[in-house]
Amino acid sequence: MPNRYVRLAGFDQRLDLTKPDLGVAGGTALLEQLLNDRRMPLARRGLTCAEVCEKRGFIEPMSVYRRLGKVVAAHMRSDAEDRHYSGGESDEHKAYKDRAVRAAEEGGHSAVQEQSSKDRTVRNDVLIRSADGVLLGFESQLSPRNPREIQARDVAARRAGVLDAWQTDSQNMARDTTVPWLRTDRVPLELIMKRDSPIPFRGGIRRIELAKCDERFPGPCPKKRTGKCGGWHPTTRPAERPFDDFIRDAASGLYVRAIVKVKRTAFEFWTLTTDHTAYLDATSGEPPAVASRPRQVRRPMEHGDPTCRVRPPAAPNHETAPLPYIPAPRAVEPAPSTRPPAVPGTPPIAYRGKCGAGVRPCGAPARFYPAGWLCNDHRP
């Protein structure tokens, strides 16, 4: 869903953001002018979206800026960006959303597509609300997406009180542990649209089984590595579930996302609420498990990445964002005899990890400032 073209007042042809000269004569100088012009209001610059917005009859002002070396076109309104997301959906993606709505309504729940929160931080493909007030978000992701964005959307949904169920038919995406992916087979569009077609979830759903660590437990204790502890140890096994049945059961609260620690590894998946409750009761005296997330590396923008996005408004020139408070490390006060006073005007000595103020280095534990390594007493 790349936003490749924009339109500028006074030009008959569209401007191509993927070309250094925008595809027009004198485009290089024009691009620099567009990037540097911040004096006129956005609506008077004459730059508009020439992609989905124009095709649907909307005139949406835009601005351009550079991000990771690539020229990006930015909308100033969220609803304008929403048109690009809905316009870039595949037929399979739309069919999965329709099927999730139909399955939820057949189970007595209410469901709506592309529902946004009041602050517009969360927009679910399908938002399902049960009679008990349970909010389940269904997210179908069939094309590759940056894991950082997936994780950010999942965290934002949790803050809004929505539990997201992420579905994909890609095995490569299902291997990522950013969210517990519900993997389906890659099936044709006709099978997704067919009401009674069997589309089971092959991954993402597991059953939890508990075993008593006593003389009947095979092998040593998984925690102590020796003997028996007398507690309960969980094991998991995969469990398939049909698409429609899972949507109805998850909206009813019969399934929940759980983080379970098996031996020394914790991971997240969907499981029956009864299994999760039994696991929590058996491990009530232990600290809650925390699933390890892979470290996401920020990758550069590539061709095909969405360049039409909402850019947050810049702060006024007279306002600057406050720097985060970083507490200084605890310094052990040395004896007065070993700490000579600093002489004003003497540049500090570059002394890694220790204060370099004074004729002789102070030597106290220090942190690095623009003036060098300085302790709490000699810091600027």
XYZ file of C-alpha atoms in Angstrom:
380
model
C 0.000 0.000 0.000
C 2.636 2.547 -0.979
C 1.661 6.180 -1.461
C 3.851 6.893 -4.455
C 2.180 9.897 -6.064
C 1.159 13.339 -4.833
C -0.281 16.259 -6.739
C 0.857 19.889 -6.578
C -1.205 22.859 -7.691
C 0.083 24.238 -10.988
C 1.347 20.885 -12.324
C -0.674 18.817 -14.754
C 1.065 15.540 -13.916
C 1.484 13.804 -10.612
C 4.747 13.962 -8.665
C 6.521 10.655 -8.184
C 8.058 10.457 -4.696
C 10.264 7.519 -5.650
C 12.292 9.646 -8.112
C 14.880 12.231 -7.034
C 13.454 14.779 -9.489
C 9.792 13.811 -8.815
C 9.467 12.890 -12.481
C 9.135 16.516 -13.661
C 11.505 19.138 -15.034
C 13.176 21.022 -12.217
C 11.866 18.499 -9.723
C 15.072 18.337 -7.675
C 14.833 21.973 -6.643
C 11.088 21.624 -6.191
C 11.567 18.699 -3.816
C 13.989 20.664 -1.655
C 11.518 23.527 -1.554
C 8.731 21.202 -0.429
C 10.936 19.666 2.248
C 12.096 23.016 3.613
C 8.906 25.055 3.299
C 7.333 25.315 6.763
C 6.100 28.890 6.602
C 2.747 28.499 4.855
C -0.164 26.582 6.382
C -0.555 23.056 5.106
C -3.837 23.741 3.324
C -2.243 26.567 1.291
C 0.798 24.664 0.056
C -1.191 23.015 -2.724
C 0.148 19.490 -2.111
C -2.581 16.831 -2.084
C -2.843 13.036 -2.067
C -2.965 11.504 -5.542
C -3.594 7.915 -4.459
C -6.625 6.412 -2.722
C -7.973 9.759 -1.530
C -8.073 11.186 -5.052
C -9.644 8.043 -6.478
C -12.440 8.299 -3.919
C -13.036 11.981 -4.604
C -11.325 13.461 -1.538
C -8.914 16.396 -1.647
C -6.537 15.807 1.266
C -3.614 18.189 1.964
C -0.267 16.549 2.560
C 3.274 17.393 3.581
C 6.523 15.631 2.738
C 9.571 14.893 4.863
C 12.492 12.488 4.902
C 12.506 9.329 6.990
C 15.546 7.067 6.938
C 16.617 8.583 3.645
C 13.257 8.124 1.945
C 10.753 10.840 1.026
C 7.506 10.225 2.915
C 4.112 11.815 2.284
C 2.154 12.480 5.464
C -1.514 13.179 6.082
C -2.514 15.482 8.902
C -5.793 13.683 9.584
C -6.231 10.112 10.781
C -9.388 9.435 8.776
C -7.487 10.263 5.582
C -4.904 7.638 6.426
C -7.675 5.140 7.190
C -8.747 5.254 3.554
C -5.365 3.911 2.513
C -5.541 0.993 4.936
C -9.004 -0.033 3.812
C -8.082 0.529 0.175
C -5.074 -1.770 0.360
C -6.855 -4.849 1.727
C -6.872 -8.023 -0.311
C -10.039 -9.967 -1.063
C -8.880 -12.740 1.296
C -8.401 -10.231 4.102
C -11.897 -8.831 3.599
C -13.329 -12.368 3.478
C -11.707 -13.264 6.809
C -13.206 -10.140 8.389
C -16.656 -10.953 7.026
C -16.353 -14.517 8.281
C -15.323 -13.365 11.765
C -18.337 -11.040 11.920
C -20.682 -13.787 10.773
C -19.268 -16.293 13.287
C -19.578 -13.808 16.153
C -23.149 -12.845 15.306
C -24.171 -16.493 15.024
C -22.876 -16.939 18.569
C -25.044 -14.115 19.900
C -22.337 -11.433 19.967
C -22.228 -8.043 18.295
C -19.418 -7.320 15.842
C -18.376 -4.343 13.734
C -15.555 -3.888 11.244
C -12.873 -1.172 11.312
C -13.983 0.204 14.663
C -11.698 2.889 16.115
C -11.354 3.908 19.724
C -12.316 7.412 20.842
C -8.703 8.584 20.880
C -8.083 6.830 17.524
C -5.121 4.906 18.910
C -6.740 1.529 18.213
C -8.572 0.392 15.084
C -9.483 -3.297 14.938
C -10.277 -5.216 11.786
C -13.239 -6.651 13.711
C -14.304 -5.621 17.212
C -16.521 -8.204 18.947
C -18.478 -7.423 22.089
C -20.128 -10.233 24.051
C -23.187 -9.956 26.287
C -20.866 -10.049 29.316
C -18.904 -7.047 28.058
C -15.838 -8.989 26.839
C -14.072 -7.110 24.037
C -12.301 -9.306 21.493
C -10.406 -7.816 18.586
C -9.834 -9.925 15.473
C -6.792 -8.926 13.414
C -6.096 -10.688 10.122
C -2.530 -10.172 8.898
C -1.815 -11.946 5.611
C 1.024 -9.754 4.328
C 4.389 -9.191 6.040
C 4.395 -6.342 8.541
C 7.040 -4.858 10.772
C 6.956 -6.744 14.131
C 7.486 -3.443 15.936
C 4.201 -2.163 14.542
C 2.390 -5.412 15.425
C 3.617 -5.226 18.998
C 2.704 -1.538 19.308
C -0.829 -2.183 18.060
C -1.242 -5.128 20.423
C -0.090 -3.103 23.441
C -2.387 -0.204 22.502
C -5.344 -2.602 22.271
C -4.625 -4.020 25.726
C -4.563 -0.507 27.175
C -7.978 0.095 25.600
C -9.327 -3.085 27.207
C -9.370 -5.138 23.991
C -7.833 -8.603 23.725
C -6.554 -9.064 20.174
C -6.585 -12.384 18.337
C -4.003 -12.266 15.513
C -4.613 -14.563 12.554
C -2.223 -15.273 9.685
C -1.726 -17.872 6.975
C 2.020 -17.269 6.721
C 4.322 -19.771 8.412
C 7.130 -17.213 8.504
C 5.005 -14.752 10.440
C 3.730 -17.508 12.744
C 7.319 -18.227 13.832
C 7.579 -14.722 15.262
C 6.806 -14.615 18.993
C 5.787 -10.952 19.147
C 2.135 -12.028 19.541
C 0.559 -15.514 19.756
C -0.289 -16.022 16.087
C -3.343 -18.117 15.198
C -2.135 -19.825 12.030
C -4.474 -21.125 9.373
C -3.711 -22.922 6.155
C -3.437 -20.835 3.003
C -6.790 -21.512 1.378
C -8.469 -20.017 -1.714
C -10.921 -17.153 -1.465
C -13.910 -19.345 -2.299
C -13.217 -21.570 0.705
C -12.961 -18.599 3.064
C -16.300 -17.228 1.877
C -18.080 -20.579 2.080
C -20.128 -20.756 5.267
C -19.509 -24.376 6.329
C -15.957 -24.765 5.019
C -13.547 -26.207 7.635
C -10.721 -23.741 8.346
C -9.004 -24.848 11.566
C -6.341 -22.971 13.461
C -3.189 -25.077 13.162
C -1.125 -23.119 15.671
C -1.471 -20.653 18.517
C -3.827 -22.790 20.632
C -2.535 -25.230 23.266
C -3.814 -27.266 26.200
C -2.156 -27.063 29.623
C -1.581 -30.252 31.592
C -0.288 -30.374 35.186
C 1.820 -33.182 36.652
C 2.540 -33.715 40.348
C 6.260 -33.745 41.139
C 6.351 -36.788 43.420
C 7.749 -40.295 43.257
C 5.535 -41.040 40.250
C 6.913 -38.059 38.268
C 9.337 -39.299 35.610
C 12.815 -37.856 35.958
C 14.127 -35.184 38.334
C 12.336 -31.953 39.214
C 12.454 -29.562 36.217
C 13.160 -26.617 38.538
C 15.590 -28.069 41.067
C 17.183 -30.400 38.505
C 17.314 -33.056 41.221
C 14.917 -34.878 43.526
C 11.213 -34.070 43.853
C 9.694 -30.767 44.984
C 6.116 -31.929 45.595
C 4.643 -29.130 43.440
C 2.867 -29.085 40.097
C 4.690 -28.681 36.801
C 2.898 -27.655 33.584
C 3.292 -29.169 30.158
C 1.524 -28.057 26.983
C 0.383 -29.730 23.807
C -1.050 -28.285 20.571
C -4.809 -28.225 20.132
C -6.577 -27.386 16.882
C -9.846 -25.473 16.844
C -12.158 -24.526 13.949
C -12.146 -20.863 12.957
C -15.824 -20.148 13.624
C -15.956 -22.069 16.911
C -12.880 -20.299 18.267
C -14.240 -16.834 17.463
C -17.469 -17.591 19.310
C -15.746 -19.244 22.293
C -13.089 -16.534 22.649
C -15.743 -13.824 22.596
C -17.622 -15.728 25.308
C -14.507 -15.850 27.488
C -13.927 -19.603 27.119
C -10.446 -18.955 25.653
C -7.821 -16.564 26.968
C -4.290 -15.506 26.095
C -1.959 -17.046 28.659
C 1.751 -16.853 29.421
C 2.940 -20.202 30.751
C 6.409 -21.096 31.941
C 7.458 -24.644 31.080
C 10.715 -25.562 32.793
C 12.743 -22.378 32.254
C 11.021 -20.981 29.148
C 7.868 -18.831 29.144
C 5.778 -18.330 26.011
C 2.310 -17.028 25.169
C -0.575 -18.815 23.459
C -4.350 -19.192 23.535
C -5.768 -21.808 25.888
C -8.996 -22.749 27.631
C -9.860 -20.510 30.547
C -10.304 -23.577 32.769
C -6.777 -24.770 31.945
C -5.339 -21.339 32.653
C -7.203 -21.058 35.978
C -5.883 -24.455 37.079
C -2.367 -23.399 36.107
C -2.621 -20.164 38.111
C -3.917 -22.046 41.162
C -1.070 -24.569 40.965
C 1.584 -21.839 40.642
C 0.045 -19.264 42.984
C 3.194 -19.035 45.100
C 5.478 -18.333 42.149
C 6.145 -14.995 40.419
C 4.107 -14.467 37.247
C 5.711 -15.712 34.062
C 7.006 -13.136 31.591
C 7.327 -14.105 27.941
C 10.601 -13.099 26.330
C 10.108 -10.930 23.246
C 12.616 -10.826 20.405
C 14.552 -7.609 20.085
C 13.163 -5.796 17.079
C 15.691 -3.996 14.913
C 14.453 -0.908 13.125
C 14.819 -1.655 9.463
C 15.114 0.944 6.693
C 12.145 1.732 4.523
C 11.867 -0.344 1.380
C 9.779 -0.276 -1.776
C 6.214 -1.270 -1.003
C 6.276 0.165 2.523
C 3.406 2.551 3.266
C 4.600 6.122 2.855
C 1.213 7.720 3.388
C 1.003 8.141 7.130
C -0.153 10.542 9.786
C 2.686 12.651 11.077
C 2.312 14.078 14.604
C 2.210 17.876 14.647
C 5.546 19.483 15.419
C 5.979 21.426 18.642
C 6.365 25.206 18.387
C 9.873 26.534 18.072
C 9.856 28.026 21.568
C 8.903 24.704 23.141
C 11.345 21.886 23.610
C 10.645 18.418 24.893
C 11.998 17.878 28.424
C 14.942 15.573 28.722
C 14.313 12.371 30.671
C 15.621 12.356 34.219
C 18.555 9.982 34.567
C 19.590 9.468 38.194
C 23.291 9.659 38.833
C 25.005 6.528 40.144
C 25.632 6.312 43.842
C 29.017 7.692 44.673
C 30.996 6.502 47.661
C 32.373 9.594 49.337
C 36.137 9.224 49.690
C 38.038 10.420 52.705
C 38.608 14.214 52.781
C 42.351 13.785 52.802
C 42.316 11.893 49.493
C 40.020 14.337 47.714
C 41.785 17.589 46.815
C 39.659 20.598 45.862
C 39.200 21.453 42.229
C 40.993 24.449 40.790
C 38.670 26.730 38.765
C 39.492 26.942 35.084
C 41.462 23.671 35.013
C 40.070 21.334 32.342
C 39.091 17.923 33.683
C 41.178 14.940 32.754
C 39.523 12.234 30.645
C 39.293 9.534 33.299
C 36.811 6.803 32.337
C 34.371 6.080 35.124
C 36.105 8.353 37.653
C 36.018 12.074 38.234
C 38.884 13.935 36.554
C 38.324 17.350 38.154
C 41.094 19.086 40.069
C 44.842 19.447 39.727
C 45.053 15.812 40.517
C 42.172 13.570 39.403
C 39.404 13.510 41.990
C 38.911 9.776 41.502
C 35.326 9.599 42.781
C 32.779 7.549 40.843
C 31.483 9.726 38.040
C 29.252 9.898 34.978
C 30.104 11.384 31.612
C 29.160 15.009 30.857
C 30.101 17.181 27.856
C 32.903 18.545 30.040
C 34.212 15.049 30.802
C 33.870 12.486 33.613
C 32.658 14.349 36.718
C 31.246 13.313 40.096
C 28.192 14.781 41.832
C 30.218 17.526 43.543
C 32.060 18.622 40.394
C 29.335 18.151 37.834
C 28.229 21.245 35.850
